[in-house]
PDB file of C-alpha atoms in Angstrom:
ATOM      1  CA  MET A   1     -29.735  28.887 -53.001  1.00 98.00           C
ATOM      2  CA  ARG A   2     -30.080  30.208 -49.442  1.00 98.00           C
ATOM      3  CA  VAL A   3     -30.820  33.852 -49.286  1.00 98.00           C
ATOM      4  CA  ALA A   4     -31.082  36.517 -46.521  1.00 98.00           C
ATOM      5  CA  VAL A   5     -32.837  39.841 -46.318  1.00 98.00           C
ATOM      6  CA  CYS A   6     -31.524  42.236 -43.951  1.00 98.00           C
ATOM      7  CA  GLN A   7     -33.684  44.840 -42.310  1.00 98.00           C
ATOM      8  CA  LEU A   8     -32.043  47.937 -40.814  1.00 97.00           C
ATOM      9  CA  ASN A   9     -33.034  51.183 -39.163  1.00 97.00           C
ATOM     10  CA  SER A  10     -30.250  53.389 -40.708  1.00 97.00           C
ATOM     11  CA  ARG A  11     -29.899  56.811 -39.093  1.00 95.00           C
ATOM     12  CA  ASP A  12     -27.749  59.863 -39.676  1.00 94.00           C
ATOM     13  CA  ASP A  13     -24.551  58.123 -38.340  1.00 95.00           C
ATOM     14  CA  GLN A  14     -22.791  56.425 -41.251  1.00 96.00           C
ATOM     15  CA  THR A  15     -20.333  54.538 -39.237  1.00 97.00           C
ATOM     16  CA  ALA A  16     -22.913  53.229 -36.987  1.00 97.00           C
ATOM     17  CA  ASN A  17     -25.003  52.135 -40.075  1.00 98.00           C
ATOM     18  CA  LEU A  18     -22.185  50.338 -41.607  1.00 98.00           C
ATOM     19  CA  SER A  19     -21.383  48.472 -38.507  1.00 98.00           C
ATOM     20  CA  THR A  20     -25.040  47.313 -37.935  1.00 98.00           C
ATOM     21  CA  ALA A  21     -25.060  46.270 -41.610  1.00 98.00           C
ATOM     22  CA  ARG A  22     -21.874  44.308 -41.228  1.00 98.00           C
ATOM     23  CA  GLY A  23     -23.193  42.522 -38.205  1.00 98.00           C
ATOM     24  CA  LEU A  24     -26.424  41.502 -40.144  1.00 98.00           C
ATOM     25  CA  LEU A  25     -24.228  40.171 -42.996  1.00 98.00           C
ATOM     26  CA  SER A  26     -22.266  38.180 -40.593  1.00 98.00           C
ATOM     27  CA  GLU A  27     -25.452  36.723 -39.098  1.00 98.00           C
ATOM     28  CA  ALA A  28     -26.666  35.877 -42.755  1.00 98.00           C
ATOM     29  CA  ALA A  29     -23.353  34.139 -43.579  1.00 98.00           C
ATOM     30  CA  ALA A  30     -23.499  32.119 -40.242  1.00 98.00           C
ATOM     31  CA  GLY A  31     -26.963  31.048 -41.349  1.00 98.00           C
ATOM     32  CA  GLY A  32     -25.701  29.640 -44.518  1.00 98.00           C
ATOM     33  CA  ALA A  33     -26.741  32.314 -46.875  1.00 98.00           C
ATOM     34  CA  ASP A  34     -25.249  32.340 -50.282  1.00 98.00           C
ATOM     35  CA  LEU A  35     -26.693  35.848 -50.854  1.00 98.00           C
ATOM     36  CA  ALA A  36     -27.574  38.652 -48.668  1.00 99.00           C
ATOM     37  CA  VAL A  37     -29.620  41.723 -49.509  1.00 99.00           C
ATOM     38  CA  LEU A  38     -29.397  45.108 -47.641  1.00 98.00           C
ATOM     39  CA  PRO A  39     -31.988  47.875 -47.929  1.00 98.00           C
ATOM     40  CA  GLU A  40     -31.949  51.014 -49.796  1.00 98.00           C
ATOM     41  CA  TYR A  41     -29.719  53.755 -48.401  1.00 97.00           C
ATOM     42  CA  VAL A  42     -27.993  51.499 -46.026  1.00 98.00           C
ATOM     43  CA  ASP A  43     -25.268  54.015 -45.666  1.00 97.00           C
ATOM     44  CA  TYR A  44     -27.214  57.051 -44.411  1.00 97.00           C
ATOM     45  CA  LEU A  45     -30.924  57.945 -43.816  1.00 95.00           C
ATOM     46  CA  GLY A  46     -31.303  61.283 -42.098  1.00 91.00           C
ATOM     47  CA  THR A  47     -31.437  65.009 -42.946  1.00 87.00           C
ATOM     48  CA  ALA A  48     -29.683  66.416 -45.942  1.00 85.00           C
ATOM     49  CA  GLU A  49     -27.685  68.822 -43.876  1.00 86.00           C
ATOM     50  CA  ARG A  50     -25.833  65.803 -42.194  1.00 89.00           C
ATOM     51  CA  LEU A  51     -25.306  63.721 -45.330  1.00 93.00           C
ATOM     52  CA  PRO A  52     -21.634  62.817 -45.691  1.00 94.00           C
ATOM     53  CA  PRO A  53     -20.209  63.838 -48.994  1.00 95.00           C
ATOM     54  CA  PRO A  54     -21.320  61.320 -51.697  1.00 96.00           C
ATOM     55  CA  GLU A  55     -18.755  58.977 -53.112  1.00 97.00           C
ATOM     56  CA  PRO A  56     -17.904  57.017 -56.208  1.00 98.00           C
ATOM     57  CA  VAL A  57     -18.564  53.283 -56.433  1.00 98.00           C
ATOM     58  CA  ASP A  58     -15.041  52.474 -55.134  1.00 97.00           C
ATOM     59  CA  GLY A  59     -15.276  54.972 -52.316  1.00 97.00           C
ATOM     60  CA  THR A  60     -15.389  54.094 -48.539  1.00 97.00           C
ATOM     61  CA  VAL A  61     -18.853  52.534 -48.556  1.00 98.00           C
ATOM     62  CA  GLY A  62     -18.053  50.476 -51.593  1.00 98.00           C
ATOM     63  CA  ARG A  63     -14.838  49.206 -50.285  1.00 98.00           C
ATOM     64  CA  PHE A  64     -16.425  48.428 -46.860  1.00 98.00           C
ATOM     65  CA  PHE A  65     -18.919  46.033 -48.517  1.00 98.00           C
ATOM     66  CA  ALA A  66     -16.515  44.636 -50.960  1.00 98.00           C
ATOM     67  CA  ASP A  67     -14.422  43.672 -47.943  1.00 98.00           C
ATOM     68  CA  ALA A  68     -17.309  42.148 -46.091  1.00 98.00           C
ATOM     69  CA  ALA A  69     -18.332  40.044 -49.251  1.00 98.00           C
ATOM     70  CA  ARG A  70     -14.795  38.724 -49.505  1.00 98.00           C
ATOM     71  CA  GLU A  71     -14.337  38.085 -45.719  1.00 98.00           C
ATOM     72  CA  LEU A  72     -17.618  36.297 -45.455  1.00 98.00           C
ATOM     73  CA  GLY A  73     -17.532  34.455 -48.771  1.00 98.00           C
ATOM     74  CA  ILE A  74     -21.054  35.529 -49.829  1.00 98.00           C
ATOM     75  CA  TRP A  75     -22.637  37.487 -52.505  1.00 98.00           C
ATOM     76  CA  VAL A  76     -23.808  40.974 -51.079  1.00 98.00           C
ATOM     77  CA  VAL A  77     -26.373  43.247 -52.553  1.00 98.00           C
ATOM     78  CA  VAL A  78     -25.713  46.672 -51.101  1.00 98.00           C
ATOM     79  CA  GLY A  79     -29.417  47.889 -51.457  1.00 98.00           C
ATOM     80  CA  SER A  80     -28.271  51.370 -52.212  1.00 98.00           C
ATOM     81  CA  PHE A  81     -25.988  54.152 -51.276  1.00 98.00           C
ATOM     82  CA  HIS A  82     -25.406  57.855 -52.129  1.00 98.00           C
ATOM     83  CA  GLU A  83     -23.220  57.716 -55.107  1.00 98.00           C
ATOM     84  CA  ARG A  84     -21.536  60.790 -56.394  1.00 98.00           C
ATOM     85  CA  GLY A  85     -23.946  62.230 -59.008  1.00 97.00           C
ATOM     86  CA  PRO A  86     -23.676  64.220 -62.335  1.00 96.00           C
ATOM     87  CA  ASP A  87     -23.547  67.609 -60.594  1.00 96.00           C
ATOM     88  CA  PRO A  88     -23.205  69.002 -57.165  1.00 93.00           C
ATOM     89  CA  ALA A  89     -26.780  69.316 -56.559  1.00 94.00           C
ATOM     90  CA  HIS A  90     -27.551  65.677 -57.316  1.00 96.00           C
ATOM     91  CA  THR A  91     -26.482  62.186 -56.306  1.00 97.00           C
ATOM     92  CA  TYR A  92     -27.415  58.733 -57.719  1.00 98.00           C
ATOM     93  CA  ASN A  93     -29.299  56.372 -55.627  1.00 98.00           C
ATOM     94  CA  THR A  94     -27.122  53.267 -56.430  1.00 98.00           C
ATOM     95  CA  CYS A  95     -27.245  49.477 -55.800  1.00 98.00           C
ATOM     96  CA  LEU A  96     -24.053  47.619 -55.733  1.00 98.00           C
ATOM     97  CA  VAL A  97     -23.616  43.751 -55.992  1.00 98.00           C
ATOM     98  CA  PHE A  98     -20.475  42.081 -54.873  1.00 98.00           C
ATOM     99  CA  ASP A  99     -19.477  38.490 -55.532  1.00 98.00           C
ATOM    100  CA  ARG A 100     -17.903  36.136 -52.979  1.00 98.00           C
ATOM    101  CA  ARG A 101     -14.439  37.447 -53.795  1.00 98.00           C
ATOM    102  CA  GLY A 102     -15.485  40.996 -53.144  1.00 98.00           C
ATOM    103  CA  GLU A 103     -15.436  41.951 -56.814  1.00 98.00           C
ATOM    104  CA  LEU A 104     -18.050  44.525 -57.953  1.00 98.00           C
ATOM    105  CA  ALA A 105     -20.299  42.365 -60.128  1.00 98.00           C
ATOM    106  CA  ALA A 106     -22.998  44.905 -60.923  1.00 98.00           C
ATOM    107  CA  SER A 107     -24.319  48.282 -60.124  1.00 98.00           C
ATOM    108  CA  TYR A 108     -27.870  49.853 -60.807  1.00 98.00           C
ATOM    109  CA  ARG A 109     -29.000  53.349 -60.398  1.00 98.00           C
ATOM    110  CA  LYS A 110     -32.463  53.833 -59.507  1.00 98.00           C
ATOM    111  CA  ILE A 111     -34.617  54.721 -62.549  1.00 98.00           C
ATOM    112  CA  HIS A 112     -37.991  55.886 -60.924  1.00 98.00           C
ATOM    113  CA  LEU A 113     -37.746  58.790 -58.479  1.00 97.00           C
ATOM    114  CA  TYR A 114     -40.269  59.239 -55.575  1.00 93.00           C
ATOM    115  CA  ASP A 115     -41.966  62.581 -56.399  1.00 90.00           C
ATOM    116  CA  VAL A 116     -45.105  62.513 -54.267  1.00 83.00           C
ATOM    117  CA  GLU A 117     -47.483  65.212 -52.838  1.00 78.00           C
ATOM    118  CA  ILE A 118     -50.156  63.938 -50.409  1.00 72.00           C
ATOM    119  CA  PRO A 119     -51.771  67.060 -48.690  1.00 76.00           C
ATOM    120  CA  GLY A 120     -51.560  66.917 -44.983  1.00 71.00           C
ATOM    121  CA  ARG A 121     -49.547  63.685 -45.008  1.00 68.00           C
ATOM    122  CA  VAL A 122     -46.268  63.838 -47.018  1.00 68.00           C
ATOM    123  CA  SER A 123     -44.405  65.972 -49.315  1.00 73.00           C
ATOM    124  CA  TYR A 124     -41.368  64.301 -51.018  1.00 79.00           C
ATOM    125  CA  ARG A 125     -39.511  65.118 -54.111  1.00 87.00           C
ATOM    126  CA  GLU A 126     -36.583  62.748 -54.663  1.00 93.00           C
ATOM    127  CA  SER A 127     -35.784  64.177 -58.062  1.00 94.00           C
ATOM    128  CA  GLY A 128     -34.838  67.432 -56.359  1.00 93.00           C
ATOM    129  CA  ASN A 129     -31.442  65.933 -55.240  1.00 94.00           C
ATOM    130  CA  VAL A 130     -31.240  62.579 -56.984  1.00 97.00           C
ATOM    131  CA  ALA A 131     -30.522  62.076 -60.724  1.00 98.00           C
ATOM    132  CA  PRO A 132     -32.280  58.966 -62.365  1.00 98.00           C
ATOM    133  CA  GLY A 133     -30.538  56.176 -63.722  1.00 98.00           C
ATOM    134  CA  ALA A 134     -31.320  54.824 -67.301  1.00 97.00           C
ATOM    135  CA  ASP A 135     -30.150  51.176 -67.589  1.00 98.00           C
ATOM    136  CA  LEU A 136     -31.762  47.843 -66.699  1.00 98.00           C
ATOM    137  CA  VAL A 137     -29.458  45.520 -64.766  1.00 98.00           C
ATOM    138  CA  VAL A 138     -29.396  41.761 -64.568  1.00 98.00           C
ATOM    139  CA  VAL A 139     -26.477  39.961 -63.003  1.00 98.00           C
ATOM    140  CA  ASP A 140     -25.485  36.295 -62.843  1.00 98.00           C
ATOM    141  CA  CYS A 141     -25.116  35.183 -59.312  1.00 98.00           C
ATOM    142  CA  ASP A 142     -23.762  31.512 -59.135  1.00 97.00           C
ATOM    143  CA  GLY A 143     -25.614  30.782 -62.249  1.00 97.00           C
ATOM    144  CA  VAL A 144     -28.967  32.564 -60.992  1.00 98.00           C
ATOM    145  CA  ARG A 145     -30.029  35.656 -62.869  1.00 98.00           C
ATOM    146  CA  LEU A 146     -30.832  38.468 -60.485  1.00 98.00           C
ATOM    147  CA  GLY A 147     -32.806  41.613 -61.711  1.00 98.00           C
ATOM    148  CA  LEU A 148     -31.984  44.723 -59.829  1.00 99.00           C
ATOM    149  CA  SER A 149     -34.409  47.500 -58.636  1.00 98.00           C
ATOM    150  CA  ILE A 150     -34.861  49.937 -55.838  1.00 98.00           C
ATOM    151  CA  CYS A 151     -38.005  50.875 -53.859  1.00 98.00           C
ATOM    152  CA  TYR A 152     -40.328  53.132 -55.987  1.00 97.00           C
ATOM    153  CA  ASP A 153     -39.433  50.965 -58.954  1.00 98.00           C
ATOM    154  CA  LEU A 154     -41.752  48.457 -57.459  1.00 98.00           C
ATOM    155  CA  ARG A 155     -44.794  50.477 -58.626  1.00 98.00           C
ATOM    156  CA  PHE A 156     -43.745  50.248 -62.387  1.00 98.00           C
ATOM    157  CA  PRO A 157     -44.449  46.568 -63.405  1.00 98.00           C
ATOM    158  CA  GLU A 158     -43.120  47.278 -66.874  1.00 98.00           C
ATOM    159  CA  LEU A 159     -39.530  47.317 -65.382  1.00 98.00           C
ATOM    160  CA  TYR A 160     -39.870  43.969 -63.838  1.00 98.00           C
ATOM    161  CA  ARG A 161     -41.386  42.415 -66.962  1.00 98.00           C
ATOM    162  CA  ARG A 162     -38.358  43.688 -69.041  1.00 98.00           C
ATOM    163  CA  LEU A 163     -36.126  42.196 -66.284  1.00 98.00           C
ATOM    164  CA  ALA A 164     -37.841  38.723 -66.557  1.00 98.00           C
ATOM    165  CA  VAL A 165     -38.374  38.668 -70.259  1.00 97.00           C
ATOM    166  CA  ASP A 166     -35.266  40.543 -71.789  1.00 97.00           C
ATOM    167  CA  GLY A 167     -32.959  39.812 -68.930  1.00 98.00           C
ATOM    168  CA  ASP A 168     -34.092  36.267 -68.106  1.00 98.00           C
ATOM    169  CA  ALA A 169     -34.256  37.208 -64.521  1.00 98.00           C
ATOM    170  CA  GLN A 170     -35.293  34.380 -62.038  1.00 98.00           C
ATOM    171  CA  VAL A 171     -35.003  36.502 -58.964  1.00 98.00           C
ATOM    172  CA  LEU A 172     -36.108  39.983 -58.464  1.00 99.00           C
ATOM    173  CA  VAL A 173     -34.293  42.181 -55.902  1.00 98.00           C
ATOM    174  CA  VAL A 174     -36.050  45.168 -54.218  1.00 98.00           C
ATOM    175  CA  PRO A 175     -34.094  46.976 -51.516  1.00 98.00           C
ATOM    176  CA  ALA A 176     -36.338  49.728 -50.125  1.00 98.00           C
ATOM    177  CA  ALA A 177     -37.095  52.485 -47.552  1.00 96.00           C
ATOM    178  CA  PHE A 178     -40.946  52.129 -48.096  1.00 95.00           C
ATOM    179  CA  MET A 179     -42.803  54.854 -46.204  1.00 91.00           C
ATOM    180  CA  MET A 180     -45.154  53.667 -43.394  1.00 92.00           C
ATOM    181  CA  HIS A 181     -48.283  55.366 -44.756  1.00 87.00           C
ATOM    182  CA  THR A 182     -48.029  53.492 -48.228  1.00 91.00           C
ATOM    183  CA  GLY A 183     -46.214  50.352 -47.141  1.00 94.00           C
ATOM    184  CA  ARG A 184     -48.944  49.245 -44.618  1.00 95.00           C
ATOM    185  CA  ASP A 185     -51.378  48.997 -47.506  1.00 96.00           C
ATOM    186  CA  HIS A 186     -49.286  48.342 -50.733  1.00 97.00           C
ATOM    187  CA  TRP A 187     -45.940  46.786 -49.800  1.00 98.00           C
ATOM    188  CA  GLU A 188     -46.776  43.108 -49.621  1.00 98.00           C
ATOM    189  CA  VAL A 189     -49.551  43.362 -52.242  1.00 98.00           C
ATOM    190  CA  LEU A 190     -47.051  44.676 -54.819  1.00 98.00           C
ATOM    191  CA  LEU A 191     -44.255  42.565 -53.950  1.00 98.00           C
ATOM    192  CA  ARG A 192     -46.446  39.446 -54.448  1.00 98.00           C
ATOM    193  CA  ALA A 193     -47.824  40.749 -57.631  1.00 98.00           C
ATOM    194  CA  ARG A 194     -44.427  41.261 -59.122  1.00 98.00           C
ATOM    195  CA  ALA A 195     -43.569  37.649 -58.171  1.00 98.00           C
ATOM    196  CA  ILE A 196     -46.608  36.160 -59.565  1.00 98.00           C
ATOM    197  CA  GLU A 197     -46.916  38.133 -62.905  1.00 98.00           C
ATOM    198  CA  ASN A 198     -43.125  37.488 -63.619  1.00 98.00           C
ATOM    199  CA  GLN A 199     -42.803  34.038 -62.067  1.00 98.00           C
ATOM    200  CA  CYS A 200     -39.764  35.046 -60.174  1.00 98.00           C
ATOM    201  CA  TYR A 201     -38.661  34.908 -56.563  1.00 98.00           C
ATOM    202  CA  VAL A 202     -38.629  38.360 -55.006  1.00 99.00           C
ATOM    203  CA  LEU A 203     -36.187  39.483 -52.229  1.00 99.00           C
ATOM    204  CA  ALA A 204     -37.319  42.709 -50.581  1.00 98.00           C
ATOM    205  CA  ALA A 205     -35.051  44.204 -47.832  1.00 98.00           C
ATOM    206  CA  GLY A 206     -36.490  47.311 -46.191  1.00 98.00           C
ATOM    207  CA  GLN A 207     -35.625  49.941 -43.695  1.00 98.00           C
ATOM    208  CA  VAL A 208     -37.752  49.954 -40.616  1.00 98.00           C
ATOM    209  CA  GLY A 209     -38.708  52.516 -38.004  1.00 96.00           C
ATOM    210  CA  GLN A 210     -38.290  56.141 -37.678  1.00 92.00           C
ATOM    211  CA  HIS A 211     -35.164  57.707 -39.183  1.00 88.00           C
ATOM    212  CA  GLU A 212     -35.943  61.532 -38.774  1.00 77.00           C
ATOM    213  CA  PRO A 213     -38.965  63.422 -37.406  1.00 72.00           C
ATOM    214  CA  ALA A 214     -40.710  63.338 -40.880  1.00 76.00           C
ATOM    215  CA  ARG A 215     -39.771  59.868 -42.048  1.00 85.00           C
ATOM    216  CA  THR A 216     -40.944  56.393 -40.728  1.00 93.00           C
ATOM    217  CA  CYS A 217     -40.291  53.360 -42.849  1.00 96.00           C
ATOM    218  CA  PHE A 218     -42.571  50.259 -42.909  1.00 97.00           C
ATOM    219  CA  GLY A 219     -40.060  47.317 -42.830  1.00 97.00           C
ATOM    220  CA  ARG A 220     -41.765  43.844 -43.277  1.00 98.00           C
ATOM    221  CA  SER A 221     -38.858  42.666 -45.261  1.00 98.00           C
ATOM    222  CA  MET A 222     -39.658  39.410 -47.050  1.00 98.00           C
ATOM    223  CA  VAL A 223     -38.923  36.701 -49.431  1.00 98.00           C
ATOM    224  CA  VAL A 224     -41.712  35.666 -51.921  1.00 98.00           C
ATOM    225  CA  ASP A 225     -41.772  32.668 -54.225  1.00 98.00           C
ATOM    226  CA  PRO A 226     -43.109  32.612 -57.879  1.00 98.00           C
ATOM    227  CA  TRP A 227     -46.454  31.549 -56.789  1.00 98.00           C
ATOM    228  CA  GLY A 228     -46.847  34.612 -54.655  1.00 98.00           C
ATOM    229  CA  THR A 229     -46.329  32.813 -51.303  1.00 98.00           C
ATOM    230  CA  VAL A 230     -44.372  34.567 -48.494  1.00 98.00           C
ATOM    231  CA  LEU A 231     -41.634  32.224 -47.530  1.00 98.00           C
ATOM    232  CA  ALA A 232     -40.211  34.497 -44.823  1.00 98.00           C
ATOM    233  CA  GLN A 233     -40.935  37.845 -43.329  1.00 98.00           C
ATOM    234  CA  ALA A 234     -38.934  40.029 -40.842  1.00 98.00           C
ATOM    235  CA  PRO A 235     -40.494  41.368 -37.633  1.00 97.00           C
ATOM    236  CA  ASP A 236     -40.826  45.240 -36.907  1.00 96.00           C
ATOM    237  CA  THR A 237     -37.094  45.555 -35.827  1.00 97.00           C
ATOM    238  CA  THR A 238     -33.608  45.240 -37.177  1.00 98.00           C
ATOM    239  CA  ALA A 239     -33.445  41.545 -38.288  1.00 98.00           C
ATOM    240  CA  VAL A 240     -32.156  38.970 -40.748  1.00 98.00           C
ATOM    241  CA  VAL A 241     -34.508  36.448 -42.294  1.00 98.00           C
ATOM    242  CA  LEU A 242     -33.434  33.426 -44.285  1.00 98.00           C
ATOM    243  CA  ALA A 243     -35.137  31.255 -46.959  1.00 98.00           C
ATOM    244  CA  ASP A 244     -34.190  28.597 -49.557  1.00 98.00           C
ATOM    245  CA  LEU A 245     -34.950  29.256 -53.254  1.00 98.00           C
ATOM    246  CA  ASP A 246     -35.964  26.182 -55.267  1.00 98.00           C
ATOM    247  CA  PHE A 247     -35.430  26.695 -58.901  1.00 98.00           C
ATOM    248  CA  HIS A 248     -36.991  23.337 -59.767  1.00 98.00           C
ATOM    249  CA  ARG A 249     -40.110  24.797 -58.274  1.00 97.00           C
ATOM    250  CA  LEU A 250     -39.693  27.877 -60.381  1.00 98.00           C
ATOM    251  CA  ALA A 251     -39.222  25.912 -63.451  1.00 98.00           C
ATOM    252  CA  THR A 252     -42.219  23.831 -62.647  1.00 98.00           C
ATOM    253  CA  ILE A 253     -44.541  26.671 -62.228  1.00 98.00           C
ATOM    254  CA  ARG A 254     -43.362  28.413 -65.387  1.00 98.00           C
ATOM    255  CA  ALA A 255     -44.056  25.080 -67.306  1.00 97.00           C
ATOM    256  CA  GLU A 256     -47.531  24.428 -65.724  1.00 97.00           C
ATOM    257  CA  LEU A 257     -48.776  27.956 -65.840  1.00 97.00           C
ATOM    258  CA  PRO A 258     -46.752  29.365 -68.949  1.00 97.00           C
ATOM    259  CA  SER A 259     -48.025  32.947 -68.708  1.00 96.00           C
ATOM    260  CA  LEU A 260     -44.634  34.433 -69.709  1.00 96.00           C
ATOM    261  CA  ALA A 261     -44.554  32.153 -72.857  1.00 94.00           C
ATOM    262  CA  ASN A 262     -48.232  32.917 -73.579  1.00 96.00           C
ATOM    263  CA  ARG A 263     -48.068  36.757 -73.640  1.00 95.00           C
ATOM    264  CA  ARG A 264     -49.011  38.533 -76.790  1.00 94.00           C
ATOM    265  CA  LEU A 265     -47.939  42.131 -75.958  1.00 89.00           C
TER     266      LEU A 265
END
């Protein structure tokens, strides 16, 4: 399976963001990708005051990417968008997966919300306007099991262990808008750890650059193999990177180093 991770610099213009994302998906398809992954909040990343009204899964954003998947004939993971939430004060941070026909194959609402206070550096409380999801989601993609997650989920290894063990995931998907101050130290380390400990490929598509005065994202979108080797990594700009996933290699790693089979807890 050939995969693409798409790196964006989404801003406070939804129309422009969607246009850029569509161009990157076209580039991924032209490169032979079977599956393309977009980052978290591909629809909008800016101030709360300018956020367009949140939508249901089958709203404008959902239909836009369903059409793109169908027209390009590829699987598309819409890293996340602002889904209409349980009340007017909260949205869901929701990942959508569309198959080659443009049909919705799965949706996942981000479980772990980024509530962080670092004095003098960052103050961010995602739970103030986002409601958490509750369900683990694994979806079959042309016979390959994809485990879904979003950004801050990356810091909770128990989620990925359940995706790999209970959900039989072979690929872990991590769309993100990882902050610069943590990303430069933790992003690659955590991605490689999740790949190694769960013996899965990891597809990590990130936002990059400045999005508003108080938010800069790290980028460095990448594909990691089950041995922890980085197969492809994006430069520090809007980009698409491609990699080929070898599931014979995955099976060999799991057979020769059977850590999942050997677990006792």
